[in-house]
Amino acid sequence: MIIGHRGVAAIAPENTLAGINAAADSGLNWVELDTQLTADDVPVLFHDETVDRCTDGKGRLDSFSLEQLTLLDAGAWFNEQFRDECIPTLHQTLTLCGKRGMGVNLEIKCYEETDVALLVEKVAEVVKETQFPLDQLLLSSFSLAAIKCCAEMLPDYRVGFITDQSSPDFLCDIEDLELFSIHCDQRTLTPELAEAITQKGYQLNIWTLNDAGKVQDFVDMGVTHIITDDPEMSAP
């Protein structure tokens, strides 16, 4: 299965409603998205710690209120046709994904100053408010603290651990967690690590692969889901 990275980052601004619609229009069934909190504790879609790269603003995302964020342009940096695209709330996002029939791999984006428990609490509130389907949502994070909070606050939903490690040693640190999947950096995934992951029964996902010529190699390793910027990617 092909999962659109941050929507479908090759053809639309990342983590936007336009990106989600572009992914759906391209025939994708799942998107990978990032969420973090505003200064007034509203979960929104955004990847970076600051708004500098993907908007016309400057500063840490968590220093802006939702009202202030809505004044930023989150599309023109990518292409003029997306001018005035806004940073969406998680509520808007899940509502749109529900209407478009899109599954969501939602990364709980944690930085050094992130209040992890509060972030997951607010995400859980939105998931429950929107009644997002169990089989259409996969929560994931690099943060073990976030994963543990997800298990506590959204116990019925699947959770995945994201890693860029090449050694299987980290598997010892997560064996007590009821994880559904492991999401590996395609640049550091080795056949040995893939075998260790799949032997433990985890679903194996990779990010971010944009070279269709490498797909078969990863499929042979047991990878079942590929996160990509390119909607034309397809497993053989």
PDB file of C-alpha atoms in Angstrom:
ATOM      1  CA  MET A   1       0.000   0.000   0.000  1.00  0.00           C
ATOM      2  CA  ILE A   2       1.182   3.489  -0.900  1.00  0.00           C
ATOM      3  CA  ILE A   3       0.723   6.228   1.719  1.00  0.00           C
ATOM      4  CA  GLY A   4       0.978   9.869   0.687  1.00  0.00           C
ATOM      5  CA  HIS A   5       3.671  11.701   2.673  1.00  0.00           C
ATOM      6  CA  ARG A   6       2.274  14.772   4.477  1.00  0.00           C
ATOM      7  CA  GLY A   7      -0.664  14.539   2.073  1.00  0.00           C
ATOM      8  CA  VAL A   8       1.109  14.188  -1.239  1.00  0.00           C
ATOM      9  CA  ALA A   9       4.115  16.460  -0.931  1.00  0.00           C
ATOM     10  CA  ALA A  10       5.300  16.236  -4.538  1.00  0.00           C
ATOM     11  CA  ILE A  11       2.223  17.966  -5.942  1.00  0.00           C
ATOM     12  CA  ALA A  12       0.677  20.028  -3.119  1.00  0.00           C
ATOM     13  CA  PRO A  13       1.811  21.896   0.009  1.00  0.00           C
ATOM     14  CA  GLU A  14       2.401  19.479   2.872  1.00  0.00           C
ATOM     15  CA  ASN A  15      -0.034  19.015   5.748  1.00  0.00           C
ATOM     16  CA  THR A  16      -2.841  20.981   4.111  1.00  0.00           C
ATOM     17  CA  LEU A  17      -6.403  20.218   3.092  1.00  0.00           C
ATOM     18  CA  ALA A  18      -5.324  20.845  -0.505  1.00  0.00           C
ATOM     19  CA  GLY A  19      -2.710  18.130  -0.091  1.00  0.00           C
ATOM     20  CA  ILE A  20      -5.243  15.672   1.254  1.00  0.00           C
ATOM     21  CA  ASN A  21      -7.618  16.381  -1.624  1.00  0.00           C
ATOM     22  CA  ALA A  22      -4.752  16.016  -4.097  1.00  0.00           C
ATOM     23  CA  ALA A  23      -3.859  12.648  -2.581  1.00  0.00           C
ATOM     24  CA  ALA A  24      -7.452  11.460  -2.845  1.00  0.00           C
ATOM     25  CA  ASP A  25      -7.744  12.753  -6.411  1.00  0.00           C
ATOM     26  CA  SER A  26      -4.541  10.850  -7.265  1.00  0.00           C
ATOM     27  CA  GLY A  27      -6.149   7.604  -6.181  1.00  0.00           C
ATOM     28  CA  LEU A  28      -4.374   7.184  -2.844  1.00  0.00           C
ATOM     29  CA  ASN A  29      -6.334   5.692   0.035  1.00  0.00           C
ATOM     30  CA  TRP A  30      -4.059   6.748   2.905  1.00  0.00           C
ATOM     31  CA  VAL A  31      -2.082   9.827   3.881  1.00  0.00           C
ATOM     32  CA  GLU A  32       0.619  10.408   6.482  1.00  0.00           C
ATOM     33  CA  LEU A  33       0.196  13.676   8.411  1.00  0.00           C
ATOM     34  CA  ASP A  34       1.796  15.454  11.391  1.00  0.00           C
ATOM     35  CA  THR A  35       0.071  17.119  14.322  1.00  0.00           C
ATOM     36  CA  GLN A  36       1.169  19.431  17.123  1.00  0.00           C
ATOM     37  CA  LEU A  37      -0.432  22.053  19.372  1.00  0.00           C
ATOM     38  CA  THR A  38      -0.946  25.777  18.968  1.00  0.00           C
ATOM     39  CA  ALA A  39      -0.293  28.192  21.853  1.00  0.00           C
ATOM     40  CA  ASP A  40      -3.961  27.799  22.828  1.00  0.00           C
ATOM     41  CA  ASP A  41      -3.736  23.994  22.755  1.00  0.00           C
ATOM     42  CA  VAL A  42      -5.521  23.247  19.488  1.00  0.00           C
ATOM     43  CA  PRO A  43      -4.069  20.346  17.471  1.00  0.00           C
ATOM     44  CA  VAL A  44      -3.218  21.433  13.935  1.00  0.00           C
ATOM     45  CA  LEU A  45      -1.408  19.880  11.007  1.00  0.00           C
ATOM     46  CA  PHE A  46       2.242  20.894  10.837  1.00  0.00           C
ATOM     47  CA  HIS A  47       5.603  19.175  10.687  1.00  0.00           C
ATOM     48  CA  ASP A  48       8.328  21.664  11.562  1.00  0.00           C
ATOM     49  CA  GLU A  49       8.995  23.193  14.954  1.00  0.00           C
ATOM     50  CA  THR A  50       8.823  26.647  13.355  1.00  0.00           C
ATOM     51  CA  VAL A  51       6.511  28.067  10.700  1.00  0.00           C
ATOM     52  CA  ASP A  52       9.430  29.566   8.749  1.00  0.00           C
ATOM     53  CA  ARG A  53       9.770  27.000   5.936  1.00  0.00           C
ATOM     54  CA  CYS A  54       6.133  26.348   5.046  1.00  0.00           C
ATOM     55  CA  THR A  55       4.397  29.681   5.666  1.00  0.00           C
ATOM     56  CA  ASP A  56       5.004  33.388   5.269  1.00  0.00           C
ATOM     57  CA  GLY A  57       5.459  33.702   9.046  1.00  0.00           C
ATOM     58  CA  LYS A  58       8.385  33.381  11.418  1.00  0.00           C
ATOM     59  CA  GLY A  59       8.707  31.695  14.810  1.00  0.00           C
ATOM     60  CA  ARG A  60       7.815  28.572  16.721  1.00  0.00           C
ATOM     61  CA  LEU A  61       4.459  27.101  15.782  1.00  0.00           C
ATOM     62  CA  ASP A  62       3.499  26.678  19.436  1.00  0.00           C
ATOM     63  CA  SER A  63       3.944  30.435  19.977  1.00  0.00           C
ATOM     64  CA  PHE A  64       0.976  31.171  17.681  1.00  0.00           C
ATOM     65  CA  SER A  65      -2.668  30.933  18.696  1.00  0.00           C
ATOM     66  CA  LEU A  66      -5.023  29.242  16.251  1.00  0.00           C
ATOM     67  CA  GLU A  67      -6.423  32.629  15.272  1.00  0.00           C
ATOM     68  CA  GLN A  68      -2.923  33.899  14.515  1.00  0.00           C
ATOM     69  CA  LEU A  69      -2.063  30.799  12.495  1.00  0.00           C
ATOM     70  CA  THR A  70      -5.129  31.237  10.300  1.00  0.00           C
ATOM     71  CA  LEU A  71      -3.622  34.534   9.118  1.00  0.00           C
ATOM     72  CA  LEU A  72      -0.541  32.785   7.708  1.00  0.00           C
ATOM     73  CA  ASP A  73      -0.291  31.622   4.117  1.00  0.00           C
ATOM     74  CA  ALA A  74       0.699  27.950   4.083  1.00  0.00           C
ATOM     75  CA  GLY A  75       0.519  27.393   0.334  1.00  0.00           C
ATOM     76  CA  ALA A  76       2.259  30.081  -1.707  1.00  0.00           C
ATOM     77  CA  TRP A  77       5.740  28.875  -0.648  1.00  0.00           C
ATOM     78  CA  PHE A  78       5.007  25.701  -2.631  1.00  0.00           C
ATOM     79  CA  ASN A  79       3.260  27.197  -5.645  1.00  0.00           C
ATOM     80  CA  GLU A  80       1.355  30.390  -6.323  1.00  0.00           C
ATOM     81  CA  GLN A  81      -1.778  28.384  -7.173  1.00  0.00           C
ATOM     82  CA  PHE A  82      -2.005  27.408  -3.488  1.00  0.00           C
ATOM     83  CA  ARG A  83      -1.841  30.971  -2.152  1.00  0.00           C
ATOM     84  CA  ASP A  84      -4.063  31.538   0.906  1.00  0.00           C
ATOM     85  CA  GLU A  85      -4.060  27.837   1.854  1.00  0.00           C
ATOM     86  CA  CYS A  86      -4.332  27.708   5.649  1.00  0.00           C
ATOM     87  CA  ILE A  87      -2.840  25.503   8.327  1.00  0.00           C
ATOM     88  CA  PRO A  88      -5.785  23.203   9.105  1.00  0.00           C
ATOM     89  CA  THR A  89      -6.946  22.015  12.486  1.00  0.00           C
ATOM     90  CA  LEU A  90      -6.926  18.302  13.177  1.00  0.00           C
ATOM     91  CA  HIS A  91     -10.715  18.460  13.424  1.00  0.00           C
ATOM     92  CA  GLN A  92     -10.981  19.898   9.904  1.00  0.00           C
ATOM     93  CA  THR A  93      -8.496  17.307   8.705  1.00  0.00           C
ATOM     94  CA  LEU A  94     -10.238  14.230  10.068  1.00  0.00           C
ATOM     95  CA  THR A  95     -13.594  15.558   8.903  1.00  0.00           C
ATOM     96  CA  LEU A  96     -12.268  15.939   5.355  1.00  0.00           C
ATOM     97  CA  CYS A  97     -10.533  12.548   5.424  1.00  0.00           C
ATOM     98  CA  GLY A  98     -13.761  10.962   6.586  1.00  0.00           C
ATOM     99  CA  LYS A  99     -15.676  12.538   3.703  1.00  0.00           C
ATOM    100  CA  ARG A 100     -13.032  11.474   1.180  1.00  0.00           C
ATOM    101  CA  GLY A 101     -12.712   7.965   2.616  1.00  0.00           C
ATOM    102  CA  MET A 102      -9.023   8.480   3.397  1.00  0.00           C
ATOM    103  CA  GLY A 103      -7.120   6.553   6.033  1.00  0.00           C
ATOM    104  CA  VAL A 104      -4.719   8.580   8.178  1.00  0.00           C
ATOM    105  CA  ASN A 105      -1.313   7.691   9.575  1.00  0.00           C
ATOM    106  CA  LEU A 106      -1.125  10.510  12.121  1.00  0.00           C
ATOM    107  CA  GLU A 107       2.297  11.288  13.548  1.00  0.00           C
ATOM    108  CA  ILE A 108       2.287  12.774  17.034  1.00  0.00           C
ATOM    109  CA  LYS A 109       5.019  15.342  16.432  1.00  0.00           C
ATOM    110  CA  CYS A 110       7.106  15.901  19.553  1.00  0.00           C
ATOM    111  CA  TYR A 111       9.895  18.401  20.063  1.00  0.00           C
ATOM    112  CA  GLU A 112      11.997  19.189  23.123  1.00  0.00           C
ATOM    113  CA  GLU A 113       9.447  21.550  24.665  1.00  0.00           C
ATOM    114  CA  THR A 114       6.344  19.564  23.679  1.00  0.00           C
ATOM    115  CA  ASP A 115       3.900  18.713  26.461  1.00  0.00           C
ATOM    116  CA  VAL A 116       3.442  15.176  25.182  1.00  0.00           C
ATOM    117  CA  ALA A 117       0.570  14.177  27.456  1.00  0.00           C
ATOM    118  CA  LEU A 118      -1.380  17.338  26.648  1.00  0.00           C
ATOM    119  CA  LEU A 119      -0.824  16.894  22.913  1.00  0.00           C
ATOM    120  CA  VAL A 120      -2.105  13.328  22.951  1.00  0.00           C
ATOM    121  CA  GLU A 121      -5.022  14.338  25.191  1.00  0.00           C
ATOM    122  CA  LYS A 122      -6.119  17.010  22.702  1.00  0.00           C
ATOM    123  CA  VAL A 123      -5.641  14.651  19.764  1.00  0.00           C
ATOM    124  CA  ALA A 124      -7.746  12.033  21.546  1.00  0.00           C
ATOM    125  CA  GLU A 125     -10.524  14.563  22.072  1.00  0.00           C
ATOM    126  CA  VAL A 126     -10.661  15.313  18.347  1.00  0.00           C
ATOM    127  CA  VAL A 127     -10.540  11.653  17.346  1.00  0.00           C
ATOM    128  CA  LYS A 128     -13.476  10.954  19.635  1.00  0.00           C
ATOM    129  CA  GLU A 129     -15.412  14.053  18.536  1.00  0.00           C
ATOM    130  CA  THR A 130     -15.100  13.108  14.879  1.00  0.00           C
ATOM    131  CA  GLN A 131     -15.714   9.407  15.621  1.00  0.00           C
ATOM    132  CA  PHE A 132     -12.934   8.566  13.210  1.00  0.00           C
ATOM    133  CA  PRO A 133     -13.064   4.865  12.264  1.00  0.00           C
ATOM    134  CA  LEU A 134     -10.707   2.505  14.076  1.00  0.00           C
ATOM    135  CA  ASP A 135      -9.526   0.847  10.880  1.00  0.00           C
ATOM    136  CA  GLN A 136      -8.814   4.188   9.194  1.00  0.00           C
ATOM    137  CA  LEU A 137      -6.433   5.654  11.763  1.00  0.00           C
ATOM    138  CA  LEU A 138      -2.889   4.669  12.695  1.00  0.00           C
ATOM    139  CA  LEU A 139      -1.182   6.794  15.340  1.00  0.00           C
ATOM    140  CA  SER A 140       2.617   6.948  15.273  1.00  0.00           C
ATOM    141  CA  SER A 141       5.537   8.759  16.875  1.00  0.00           C
ATOM    142  CA  PHE A 142       9.273   8.770  17.453  1.00  0.00           C
ATOM    143  CA  SER A 143       8.399   9.434  21.104  1.00  0.00           C
ATOM    144  CA  LEU A 144       7.872   6.430  23.359  1.00  0.00           C
ATOM    145  CA  ALA A 145       6.146   8.760  25.817  1.00  0.00           C
ATOM    146  CA  ALA A 146       3.641   9.729  23.113  1.00  0.00           C
ATOM    147  CA  ILE A 147       3.072   6.088  22.207  1.00  0.00           C
ATOM    148  CA  LYS A 148       2.354   5.219  25.834  1.00  0.00           C
ATOM    149  CA  CYS A 149      -0.076   8.136  26.101  1.00  0.00           C
ATOM    150  CA  CYS A 150      -1.848   7.007  22.922  1.00  0.00           C
ATOM    151  CA  ALA A 151      -2.242   3.523  24.362  1.00  0.00           C
ATOM    152  CA  GLU A 152      -3.782   4.989  27.503  1.00  0.00           C
ATOM    153  CA  MET A 153      -6.041   7.615  25.929  1.00  0.00           C
ATOM    154  CA  LEU A 154      -6.991   5.854  22.687  1.00  0.00           C
ATOM    155  CA  PRO A 155      -6.610   2.181  23.618  1.00  0.00           C
ATOM    156  CA  ASP A 156      -8.698   0.864  20.727  1.00  0.00           C
ATOM    157  CA  TYR A 157      -6.595   2.515  18.027  1.00  0.00           C
ATOM    158  CA  ARG A 158      -3.466   1.086  16.431  1.00  0.00           C
ATOM    159  CA  VAL A 159      -0.093   2.622  17.232  1.00  0.00           C
ATOM    160  CA  GLY A 160       3.251   2.535  15.428  1.00  0.00           C
ATOM    161  CA  PHE A 161       6.812   3.422  16.415  1.00  0.00           C
ATOM    162  CA  ILE A 162       8.913   5.558  14.046  1.00  0.00           C
ATOM    163  CA  THR A 163      12.667   5.040  13.959  1.00  0.00           C
ATOM    164  CA  ASP A 164      15.717   5.887  11.882  1.00  0.00           C
ATOM    165  CA  GLN A 165      17.875   3.305  13.635  1.00  0.00           C
ATOM    166  CA  SER A 166      19.623   0.574  11.667  1.00  0.00           C
ATOM    167  CA  SER A 167      20.242  -1.806  14.560  1.00  0.00           C
ATOM    168  CA  PRO A 168      17.443  -4.017  15.921  1.00  0.00           C
ATOM    169  CA  ASP A 169      18.559  -3.303  19.499  1.00  0.00           C
ATOM    170  CA  PHE A 170      15.698  -0.819  19.976  1.00  0.00           C
ATOM    171  CA  LEU A 171      13.185  -3.660  19.720  1.00  0.00           C
ATOM    172  CA  CYS A 172      14.034  -4.573  23.310  1.00  0.00           C
ATOM    173  CA  ASP A 173      12.819  -1.132  24.419  1.00  0.00           C
ATOM    174  CA  ILE A 174       9.384  -1.509  22.827  1.00  0.00           C
ATOM    175  CA  GLU A 175       8.556  -5.160  23.376  1.00  0.00           C
ATOM    176  CA  ASP A 176       6.229  -4.362  26.295  1.00  0.00           C
ATOM    177  CA  LEU A 177       4.198  -1.934  24.169  1.00  0.00           C
ATOM    178  CA  GLU A 178       1.285  -3.273  22.159  1.00  0.00           C
ATOM    179  CA  LEU A 179       2.502  -1.857  18.874  1.00  0.00           C
ATOM    180  CA  PHE A 180       0.928  -2.566  15.521  1.00  0.00           C
ATOM    181  CA  SER A 181       3.720  -1.334  13.260  1.00  0.00           C
ATOM    182  CA  ILE A 182       7.309  -0.129  12.976  1.00  0.00           C
ATOM    183  CA  HIS A 183       8.023   2.744  10.584  1.00  0.00           C
ATOM    184  CA  CYS A 184      11.648   2.755   9.388  1.00  0.00           C
ATOM    185  CA  ASP A 185      13.720   5.244   7.451  1.00  0.00           C
ATOM    186  CA  GLN A 186      14.206   3.555   4.073  1.00  0.00           C
ATOM    187  CA  ARG A 187      17.805   4.814   4.050  1.00  0.00           C
ATOM    188  CA  THR A 188      18.730   2.845   7.176  1.00  0.00           C
ATOM    189  CA  LEU A 189      16.547  -0.253   6.838  1.00  0.00           C
ATOM    190  CA  THR A 190      18.629  -3.393   6.303  1.00  0.00           C
ATOM    191  CA  PRO A 191      17.456  -6.930   5.527  1.00  0.00           C
ATOM    192  CA  GLU A 192      18.597  -7.969   9.019  1.00  0.00           C
ATOM    193  CA  LEU A 193      16.528  -5.261  10.716  1.00  0.00           C
ATOM    194  CA  ALA A 194      13.528  -5.981   8.508  1.00  0.00           C
ATOM    195  CA  GLU A 195      13.700  -9.666   9.422  1.00  0.00           C
ATOM    196  CA  ALA A 196      13.924  -8.873  13.135  1.00  0.00           C
ATOM    197  CA  ILE A 197      10.873  -6.612  12.892  1.00  0.00           C
ATOM    198  CA  THR A 198       8.689  -8.933  10.848  1.00  0.00           C
ATOM    199  CA  GLN A 199       9.615 -11.994  12.935  1.00  0.00           C
ATOM    200  CA  LYS A 200       8.149 -10.211  15.959  1.00  0.00           C
ATOM    201  CA  GLY A 201       4.885  -9.771  14.083  1.00  0.00           C
ATOM    202  CA  TYR A 202       5.000  -6.025  13.483  1.00  0.00           C
ATOM    203  CA  GLN A 203       3.752  -4.502  10.252  1.00  0.00           C
ATOM    204  CA  LEU A 204       6.760  -2.926   8.524  1.00  0.00           C
ATOM    205  CA  ASN A 205       6.396   0.516   6.935  1.00  0.00           C
ATOM    206  CA  ILE A 206       9.091   2.722   5.397  1.00  0.00           C
ATOM    207  CA  TRP A 207       9.537   6.458   4.832  1.00  0.00           C
ATOM    208  CA  THR A 208      10.120   8.334   2.546  1.00  0.00           C
ATOM    209  CA  LEU A 209      10.717   6.375  -0.679  1.00  0.00           C
ATOM    210  CA  ASN A 210      10.419   8.207  -4.004  1.00  0.00           C
ATOM    211  CA  ASP A 211      12.368   5.789  -6.208  1.00  0.00           C
ATOM    212  CA  ALA A 212      10.046   3.236  -7.813  1.00  0.00           C
ATOM    213  CA  GLY A 213      13.067   1.160  -8.825  1.00  0.00           C
ATOM    214  CA  LYS A 214      13.699   0.256  -5.192  1.00  0.00           C
ATOM    215  CA  VAL A 215      10.160  -0.836  -4.369  1.00  0.00           C
ATOM    216  CA  GLN A 216      10.679  -4.543  -5.102  1.00  0.00           C
ATOM    217  CA  ASP A 217      13.757  -4.705  -2.877  1.00  0.00           C
ATOM    218  CA  PHE A 218      11.733  -3.420   0.063  1.00  0.00           C
ATOM    219  CA  VAL A 219       8.766  -5.654  -0.714  1.00  0.00           C
ATOM    220  CA  ASP A 220      11.177  -8.588  -0.642  1.00  0.00           C
ATOM    221  CA  MET A 221      12.251  -7.480   2.859  1.00  0.00           C
ATOM    222  CA  GLY A 222       8.662  -7.681   4.077  1.00  0.00           C
ATOM    223  CA  VAL A 223       7.709  -4.010   3.780  1.00  0.00           C
ATOM    224  CA  THR A 224       3.954  -3.695   3.293  1.00  0.00           C
ATOM    225  CA  HIS A 225       3.421   0.084   3.373  1.00  0.00           C
ATOM    226  CA  ILE A 226       5.495   2.755   1.645  1.00  0.00           C
ATOM    227  CA  ILE A 227       5.238   6.414   2.583  1.00  0.00           C
ATOM    228  CA  THR A 228       6.085   8.546  -0.454  1.00  0.00           C
ATOM    229  CA  ASP A 229       5.859  12.083  -1.821  1.00  0.00           C
ATOM    230  CA  ASP A 230       5.069  10.681  -5.265  1.00  0.00           C
ATOM    231  CA  PRO A 231       1.479   9.567  -5.983  1.00  0.00           C
ATOM    232  CA  GLU A 232       2.705   7.602  -9.007  1.00  0.00           C
ATOM    233  CA  MET A 233       4.643   5.164  -6.812  1.00  0.00           C
ATOM    234  CA  SER A 234       3.150   1.687  -6.783  1.00  0.00           C
ATOM    235  CA  ALA A 235       4.262  -1.669  -5.449  1.00  0.00           C
ATOM    236  CA  PRO A 236       4.661  -4.411  -8.050  1.00  0.00           C
TER     237      PRO A 236
END
